[in-house]
XYZ file of C-alpha atoms in Angstrom:
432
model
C 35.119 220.025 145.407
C 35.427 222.908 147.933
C 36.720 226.075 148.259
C 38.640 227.028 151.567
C 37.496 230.570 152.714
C 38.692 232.508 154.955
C 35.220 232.875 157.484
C 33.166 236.132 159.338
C 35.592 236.465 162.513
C 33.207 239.714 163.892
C 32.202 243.277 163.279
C 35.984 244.673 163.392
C 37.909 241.724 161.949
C 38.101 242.378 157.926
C 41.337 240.796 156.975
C 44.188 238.339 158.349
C 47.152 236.453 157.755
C 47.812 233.459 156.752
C 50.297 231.930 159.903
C 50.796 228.910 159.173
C 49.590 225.580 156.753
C 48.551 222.364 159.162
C 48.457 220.715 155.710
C 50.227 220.767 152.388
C 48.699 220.154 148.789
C 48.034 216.274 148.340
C 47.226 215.492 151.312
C 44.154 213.317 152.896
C 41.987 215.373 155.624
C 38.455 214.476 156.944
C 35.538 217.204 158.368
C 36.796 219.249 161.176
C 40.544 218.958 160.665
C 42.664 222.177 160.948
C 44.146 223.106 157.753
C 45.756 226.170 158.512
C 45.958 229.197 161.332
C 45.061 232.822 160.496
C 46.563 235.176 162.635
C 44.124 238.533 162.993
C 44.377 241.933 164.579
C 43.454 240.409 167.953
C 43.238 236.918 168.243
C 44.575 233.360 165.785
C 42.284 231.497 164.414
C 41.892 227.979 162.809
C 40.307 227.143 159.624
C 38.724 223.429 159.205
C 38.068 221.237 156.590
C 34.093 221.345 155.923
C 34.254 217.864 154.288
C 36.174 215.279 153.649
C 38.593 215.294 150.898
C 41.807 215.537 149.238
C 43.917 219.539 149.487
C 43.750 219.890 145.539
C 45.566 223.420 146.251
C 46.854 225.970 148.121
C 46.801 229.504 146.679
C 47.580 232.004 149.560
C 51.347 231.149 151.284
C 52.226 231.780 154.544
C 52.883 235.443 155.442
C 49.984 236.360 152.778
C 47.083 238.981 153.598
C 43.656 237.427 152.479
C 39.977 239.015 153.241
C 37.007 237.762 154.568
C 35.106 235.605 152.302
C 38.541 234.970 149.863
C 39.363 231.468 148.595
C 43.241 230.390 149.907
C 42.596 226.881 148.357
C 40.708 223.863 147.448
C 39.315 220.592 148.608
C 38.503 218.090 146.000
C 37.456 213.948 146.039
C 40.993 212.657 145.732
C 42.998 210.034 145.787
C 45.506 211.359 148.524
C 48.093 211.525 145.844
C 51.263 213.493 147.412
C 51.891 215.057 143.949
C 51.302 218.623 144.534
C 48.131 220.042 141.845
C 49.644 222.868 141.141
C 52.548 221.078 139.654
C 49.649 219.950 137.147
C 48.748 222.882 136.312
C 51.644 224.544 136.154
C 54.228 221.737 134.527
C 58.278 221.755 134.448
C 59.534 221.595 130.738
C 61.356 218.569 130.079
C 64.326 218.982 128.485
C 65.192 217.635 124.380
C 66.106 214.294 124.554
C 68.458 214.695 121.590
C 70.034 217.718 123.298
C 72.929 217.337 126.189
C 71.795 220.455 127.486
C 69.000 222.039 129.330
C 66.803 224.584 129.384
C 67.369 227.476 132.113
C 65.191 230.811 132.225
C 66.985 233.635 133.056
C 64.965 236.777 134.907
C 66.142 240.253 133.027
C 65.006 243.483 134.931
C 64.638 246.388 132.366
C 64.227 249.951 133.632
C 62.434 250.450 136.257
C 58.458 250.373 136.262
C 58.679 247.658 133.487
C 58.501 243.855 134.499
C 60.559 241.512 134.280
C 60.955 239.039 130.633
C 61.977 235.596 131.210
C 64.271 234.584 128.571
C 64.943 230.506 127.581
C 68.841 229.864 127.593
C 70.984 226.627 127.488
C 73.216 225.403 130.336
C 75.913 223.011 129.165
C 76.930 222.561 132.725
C 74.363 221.603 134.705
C 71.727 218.931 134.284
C 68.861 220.040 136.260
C 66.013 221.732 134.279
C 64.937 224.757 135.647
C 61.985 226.969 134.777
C 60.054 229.816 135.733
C 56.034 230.362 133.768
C 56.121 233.816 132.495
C 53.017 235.406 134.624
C 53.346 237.454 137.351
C 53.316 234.287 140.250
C 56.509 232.830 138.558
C 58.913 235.019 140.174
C 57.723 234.086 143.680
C 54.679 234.222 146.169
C 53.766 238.162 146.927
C 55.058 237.363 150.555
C 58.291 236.373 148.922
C 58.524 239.726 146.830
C 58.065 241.686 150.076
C 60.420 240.021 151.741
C 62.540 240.791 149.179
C 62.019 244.547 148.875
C 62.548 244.354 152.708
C 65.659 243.289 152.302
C 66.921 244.430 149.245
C 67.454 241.376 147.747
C 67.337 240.659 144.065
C 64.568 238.084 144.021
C 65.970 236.689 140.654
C 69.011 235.551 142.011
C 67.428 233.336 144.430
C 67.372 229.587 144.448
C 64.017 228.251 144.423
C 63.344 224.789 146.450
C 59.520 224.326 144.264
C 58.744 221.920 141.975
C 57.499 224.849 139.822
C 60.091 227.138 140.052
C 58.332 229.740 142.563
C 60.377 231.982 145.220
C 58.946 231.508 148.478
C 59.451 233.582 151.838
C 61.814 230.959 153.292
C 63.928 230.369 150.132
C 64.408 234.464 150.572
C 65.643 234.108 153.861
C 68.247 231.445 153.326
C 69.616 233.589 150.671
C 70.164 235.929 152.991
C 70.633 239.917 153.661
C 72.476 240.905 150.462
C 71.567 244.374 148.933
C 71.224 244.319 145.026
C 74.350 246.612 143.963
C 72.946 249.643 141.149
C 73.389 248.805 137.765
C 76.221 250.089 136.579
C 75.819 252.997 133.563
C 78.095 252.396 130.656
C 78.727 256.695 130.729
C 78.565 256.498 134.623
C 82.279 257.511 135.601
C 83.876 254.923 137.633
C 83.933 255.211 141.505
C 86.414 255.247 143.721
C 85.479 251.889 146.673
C 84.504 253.622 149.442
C 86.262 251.919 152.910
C 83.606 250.698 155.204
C 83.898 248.917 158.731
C 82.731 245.241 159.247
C 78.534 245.083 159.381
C 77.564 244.555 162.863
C 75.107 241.372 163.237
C 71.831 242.090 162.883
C 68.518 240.396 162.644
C 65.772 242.148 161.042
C 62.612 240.313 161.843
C 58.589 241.818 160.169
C 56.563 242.869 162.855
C 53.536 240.195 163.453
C 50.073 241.556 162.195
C 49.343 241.771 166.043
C 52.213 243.793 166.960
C 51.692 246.139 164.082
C 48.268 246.795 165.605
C 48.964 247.088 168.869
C 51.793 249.686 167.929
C 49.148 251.405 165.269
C 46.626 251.979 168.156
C 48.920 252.767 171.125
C 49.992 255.956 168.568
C 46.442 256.565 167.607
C 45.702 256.817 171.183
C 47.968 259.413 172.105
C 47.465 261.141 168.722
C 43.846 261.478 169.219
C 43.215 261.821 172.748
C 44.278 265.021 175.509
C 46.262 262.254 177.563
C 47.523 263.196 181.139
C 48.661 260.784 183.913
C 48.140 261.401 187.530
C 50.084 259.966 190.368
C 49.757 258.893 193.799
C 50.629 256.023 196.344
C 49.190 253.174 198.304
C 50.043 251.677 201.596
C 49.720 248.194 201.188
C 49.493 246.696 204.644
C 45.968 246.124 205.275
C 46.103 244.619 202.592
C 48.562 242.357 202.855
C 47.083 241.709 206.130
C 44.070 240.531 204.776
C 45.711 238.174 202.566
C 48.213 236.744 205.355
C 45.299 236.095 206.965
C 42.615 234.926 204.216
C 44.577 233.447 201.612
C 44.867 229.262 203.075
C 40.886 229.457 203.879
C 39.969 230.990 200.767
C 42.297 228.579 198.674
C 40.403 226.104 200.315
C 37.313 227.191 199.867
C 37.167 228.640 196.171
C 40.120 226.425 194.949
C 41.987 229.620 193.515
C 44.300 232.236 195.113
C 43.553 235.530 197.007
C 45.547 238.058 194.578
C 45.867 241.640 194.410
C 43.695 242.074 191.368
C 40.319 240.975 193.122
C 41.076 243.904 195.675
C 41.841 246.332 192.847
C 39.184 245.850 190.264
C 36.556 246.095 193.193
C 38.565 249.699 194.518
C 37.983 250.605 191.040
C 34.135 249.778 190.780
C 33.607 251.555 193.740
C 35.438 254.276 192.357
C 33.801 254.159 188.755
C 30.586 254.733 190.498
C 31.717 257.542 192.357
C 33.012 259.213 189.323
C 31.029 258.115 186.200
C 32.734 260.002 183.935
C 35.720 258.078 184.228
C 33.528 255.227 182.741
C 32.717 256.789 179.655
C 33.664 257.142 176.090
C 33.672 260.165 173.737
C 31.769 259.145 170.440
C 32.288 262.318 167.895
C 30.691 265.369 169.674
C 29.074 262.644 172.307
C 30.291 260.896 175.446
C 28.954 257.953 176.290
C 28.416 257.144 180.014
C 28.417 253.231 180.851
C 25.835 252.326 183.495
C 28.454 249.103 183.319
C 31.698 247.587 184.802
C 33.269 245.131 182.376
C 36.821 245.650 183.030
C 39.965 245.279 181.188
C 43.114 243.216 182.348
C 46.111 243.806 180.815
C 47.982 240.297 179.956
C 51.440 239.886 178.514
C 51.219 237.245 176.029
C 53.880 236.295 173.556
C 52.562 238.048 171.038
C 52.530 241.563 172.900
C 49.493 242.698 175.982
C 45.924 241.980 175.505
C 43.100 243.019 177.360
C 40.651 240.399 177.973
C 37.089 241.500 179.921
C 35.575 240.632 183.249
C 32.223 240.987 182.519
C 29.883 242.609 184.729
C 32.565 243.167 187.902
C 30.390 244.814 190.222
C 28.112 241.678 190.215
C 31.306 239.327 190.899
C 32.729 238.186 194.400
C 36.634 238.209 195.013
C 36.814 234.541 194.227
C 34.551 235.159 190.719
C 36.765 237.800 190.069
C 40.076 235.709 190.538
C 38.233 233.160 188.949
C 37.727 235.006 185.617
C 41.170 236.514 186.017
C 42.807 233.318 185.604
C 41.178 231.691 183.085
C 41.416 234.424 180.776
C 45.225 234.632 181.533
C 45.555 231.533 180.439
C 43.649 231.805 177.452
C 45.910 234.667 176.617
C 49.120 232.880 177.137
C 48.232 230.322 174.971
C 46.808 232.018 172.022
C 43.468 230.738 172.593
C 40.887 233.545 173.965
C 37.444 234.560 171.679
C 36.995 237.643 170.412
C 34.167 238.503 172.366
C 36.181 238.021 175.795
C 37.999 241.120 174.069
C 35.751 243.729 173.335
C 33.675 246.083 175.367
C 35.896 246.854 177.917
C 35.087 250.291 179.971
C 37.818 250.496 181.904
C 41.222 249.097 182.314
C 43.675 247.989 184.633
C 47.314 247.554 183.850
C 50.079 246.092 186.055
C 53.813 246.318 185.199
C 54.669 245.674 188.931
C 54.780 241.905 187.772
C 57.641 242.768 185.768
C 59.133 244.668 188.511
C 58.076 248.526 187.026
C 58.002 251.106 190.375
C 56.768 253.813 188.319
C 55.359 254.426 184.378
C 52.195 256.192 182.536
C 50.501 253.919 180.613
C 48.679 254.769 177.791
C 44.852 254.827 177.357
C 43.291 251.875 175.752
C 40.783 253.192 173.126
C 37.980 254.269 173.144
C 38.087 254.308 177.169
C 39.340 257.410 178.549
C 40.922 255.960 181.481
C 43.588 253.228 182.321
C 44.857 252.455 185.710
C 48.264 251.533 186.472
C 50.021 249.033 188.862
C 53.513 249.054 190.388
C 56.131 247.174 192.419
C 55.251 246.805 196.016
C 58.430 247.829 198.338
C 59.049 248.892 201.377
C 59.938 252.891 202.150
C 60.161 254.575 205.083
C 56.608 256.427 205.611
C 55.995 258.918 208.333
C 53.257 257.757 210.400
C 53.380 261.053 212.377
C 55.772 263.987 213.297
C 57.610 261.363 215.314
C 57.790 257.693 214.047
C 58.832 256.585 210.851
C 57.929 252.991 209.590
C 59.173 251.077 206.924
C 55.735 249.800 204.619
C 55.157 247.961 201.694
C 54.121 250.776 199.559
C 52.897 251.018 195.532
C 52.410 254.114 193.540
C 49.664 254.303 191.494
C 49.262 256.269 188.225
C 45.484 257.375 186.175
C 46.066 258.311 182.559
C 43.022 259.916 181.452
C 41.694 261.642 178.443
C 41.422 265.704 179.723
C 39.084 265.992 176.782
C 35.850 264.978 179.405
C 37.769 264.489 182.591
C 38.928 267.455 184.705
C 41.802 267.397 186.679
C 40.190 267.024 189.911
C 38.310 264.662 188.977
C 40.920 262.484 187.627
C 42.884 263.160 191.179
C 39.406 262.465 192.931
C 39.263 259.308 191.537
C 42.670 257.996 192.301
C 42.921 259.009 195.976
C 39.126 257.275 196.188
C 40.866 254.442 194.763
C 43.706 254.481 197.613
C 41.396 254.877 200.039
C 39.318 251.790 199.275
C 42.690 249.486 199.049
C 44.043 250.880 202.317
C 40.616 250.411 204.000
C 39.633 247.056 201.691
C 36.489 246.203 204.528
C 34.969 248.917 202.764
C 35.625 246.762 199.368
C 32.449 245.234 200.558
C 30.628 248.100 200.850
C 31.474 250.134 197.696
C 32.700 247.586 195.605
């Protein structure tokens, strides 16, 4: 017999969340087959079996919290029976064979800040025997009871579908949204029924553990840092150009495409070096200056944006850069990047012009104190000199920085040194 834990997953990662069971209790697995995915702060993970065996039980339910090192169940030398163990331990009263009733437990509430007594009472019409243990799992799973409290639902009233009796998360949401009423006070007067319009449909849906820390740090970020966004523009022709030009050779050549984020994480090496401070990091009365250029890429996966790393991007080519860029893209979009292609970042890039964004400020992505961001490319009428106007494919481009360690002119310095490498990208090859 085993114990499933719940295994290191790095330096940050203390806790996670138990997504979803591959396998139910009874069931026959071998060594190395997924029992269950843990989603985590930053990436899902799967747990294995470490032997073969027989899934004895499972004691943390989907939508729990559990910590690293805890037990969610148990692997034992079975027979692959489908019987659920916990319906062992745990076993359904039968009813009196000399009795045409059954037994029922009904869930009293007291006053609040007591628990709840199950009491044993007889149900001439109905016979199905139904019954709840009297310790503190028997009312459902603790994913259930939040659920509950979420929704103001009276978890007693709900119909269980287990063998045992216990509420689970999805037997709370096929109940469905209905508020417990107050109990009523015998010297309470009585109330006139207030006139209400129709509810509007609604869904409410929990946030995912990811989502809840993305939102957690994007306000930590602002909260804690002196943030200001600067602005300015790029004429895109050159390199457009370039690409026009490049992009059926390179294909060829490096069997990837010639994209716009090759040309901008080299713009922003060059600029990094330039102006170091940009590349740092403020550690309590400290800043931290990287002598290093692993940048950030933001990625919108279904989950909500990640920032996966391109190590070392002053060392890469356009096509290594590309390269990178694409397969951690796709690890993103499909749930399946490490956690070390996550951390370390010095500086990031962001690009809502994808999604068709011509202007924003994005926020800084912690502890960096600088995050550069993309836009649309379209065409505006540009002044080439005090006589001729030309329509070119223009972006703006916007630096959020943390004023704390970067100046103003710095911050500006940086950004027009940024536009000056795209709009000249030979020099890419110089600076970058």
């Amino acid at each position: 017999m085993s114990e499933i834990k719940v295994p290191e997953m790095g330096e940050s990662i203390t806790e996670g969340t138990v997504s979803k069971w591959v396998v139910k209790e009874g069931d026959t697995v071998s060594q190395g087959d997924v029992l269950l995915e843990l989603e985590t702060d930053k990436v899902n993970l799967e747990i294995s079996a470490e032997e073969d065996g027989v899934v004895e039980s499972i004691t943390k339910q989907e939508g729990e919290t559990v910590q690293v090192g805890e037990s969610v169940g148990v692997i034992g030398a079975g027979s692959g029976s489908s019987k659920p163990a916990a319906s062992e331990s745990k076993p359904v009263p039968e009813s009196k064979p000399e009795s045409k009733s059954d037994d029922v437990v009904t869930i009293n509430y007291p006053a609040k800040g007591s628990e709840p007594v199950a009491e044993k009472t007889t149900d001439k019409s109905t016979n199905a025997v139904t019954s709840k243990p009297d310790n503190g799992d028997a009312i459902g799973t603790p994913a259930a009871r939040k659920l509950a409290r979420e929704r103001g639902i009276d978890l007693g009233s709900v119909q269980s579908n287990d063998p045992i009796g216990r509420v689970n998360p999805d037997d709370v949401r096929k109940h469905g949204d209905k508020p417990v009423p107050p109990p009523k006070s015998e010297n309470a007067p009585a109330k006139k029924p207030v006139e209400s319009n129709p509810a509007k449909p609604a869904d409410r849906q929990p946030m995912s553990r990811r989502r809840r820390t993305i939102a957690n740090r994007l306000v930590e970020a602002q909260h804690n840092a002196a943030m200001l966004t600067t602005f300015n523009e790029v004429d895109m022709t050159a390199i457009l150009d370039v690409r026009k030009r490049r992009k059926d050779a390179f294909k060829e050549k490096y069997d990837v495409g010639l994209g716009f984020m090759s040309f901008f994480t080299k713009a922003v090496v060059g600029a990094l070096k330039k102006f170091p401070m940009v590349n740092a990091e403020i550690d309590g009365d400290d800043v931290i200056v990287k002598k290093f250029y692993d940048i950030g890429i933001a990625v919108s996966a279904k989950e909500g944006l990640v920032v996966p790393v391109v190590r070392d991007a002053d060392r890469l080519g356009f096509a290594q850069i590309e390269k990178e860029i694409a397969t951690l893209a796709s690890k993103a979009r499909s749930n399946t990047l490490g956690l070390s292609e996550l951390q370390g970042g010095t500086f990031t890039i962001t690009n809502g012009g994808v999604f068709g964004s011509l202007l924003s400020t994005p926020i800084l992505n912690a502890p960096q104190v600088a995050i550069l961001g993309m836009h649309k490319i379209q065409l505006r009428p540009v002044a080439i000199d005090a006589e001729r106007m030309e329509n070119r494919p223009m972006m703006y481009i916007a630096l959020s920085y943390d004023h704390r360690i970067i100046d103003g002119s710095e911050a500006v310095s940086f950004l027009v040194k940024v536009k000056e490498l795209l709009e000249d990208p030979e020099t890419l090859l110089i600076e970058g």
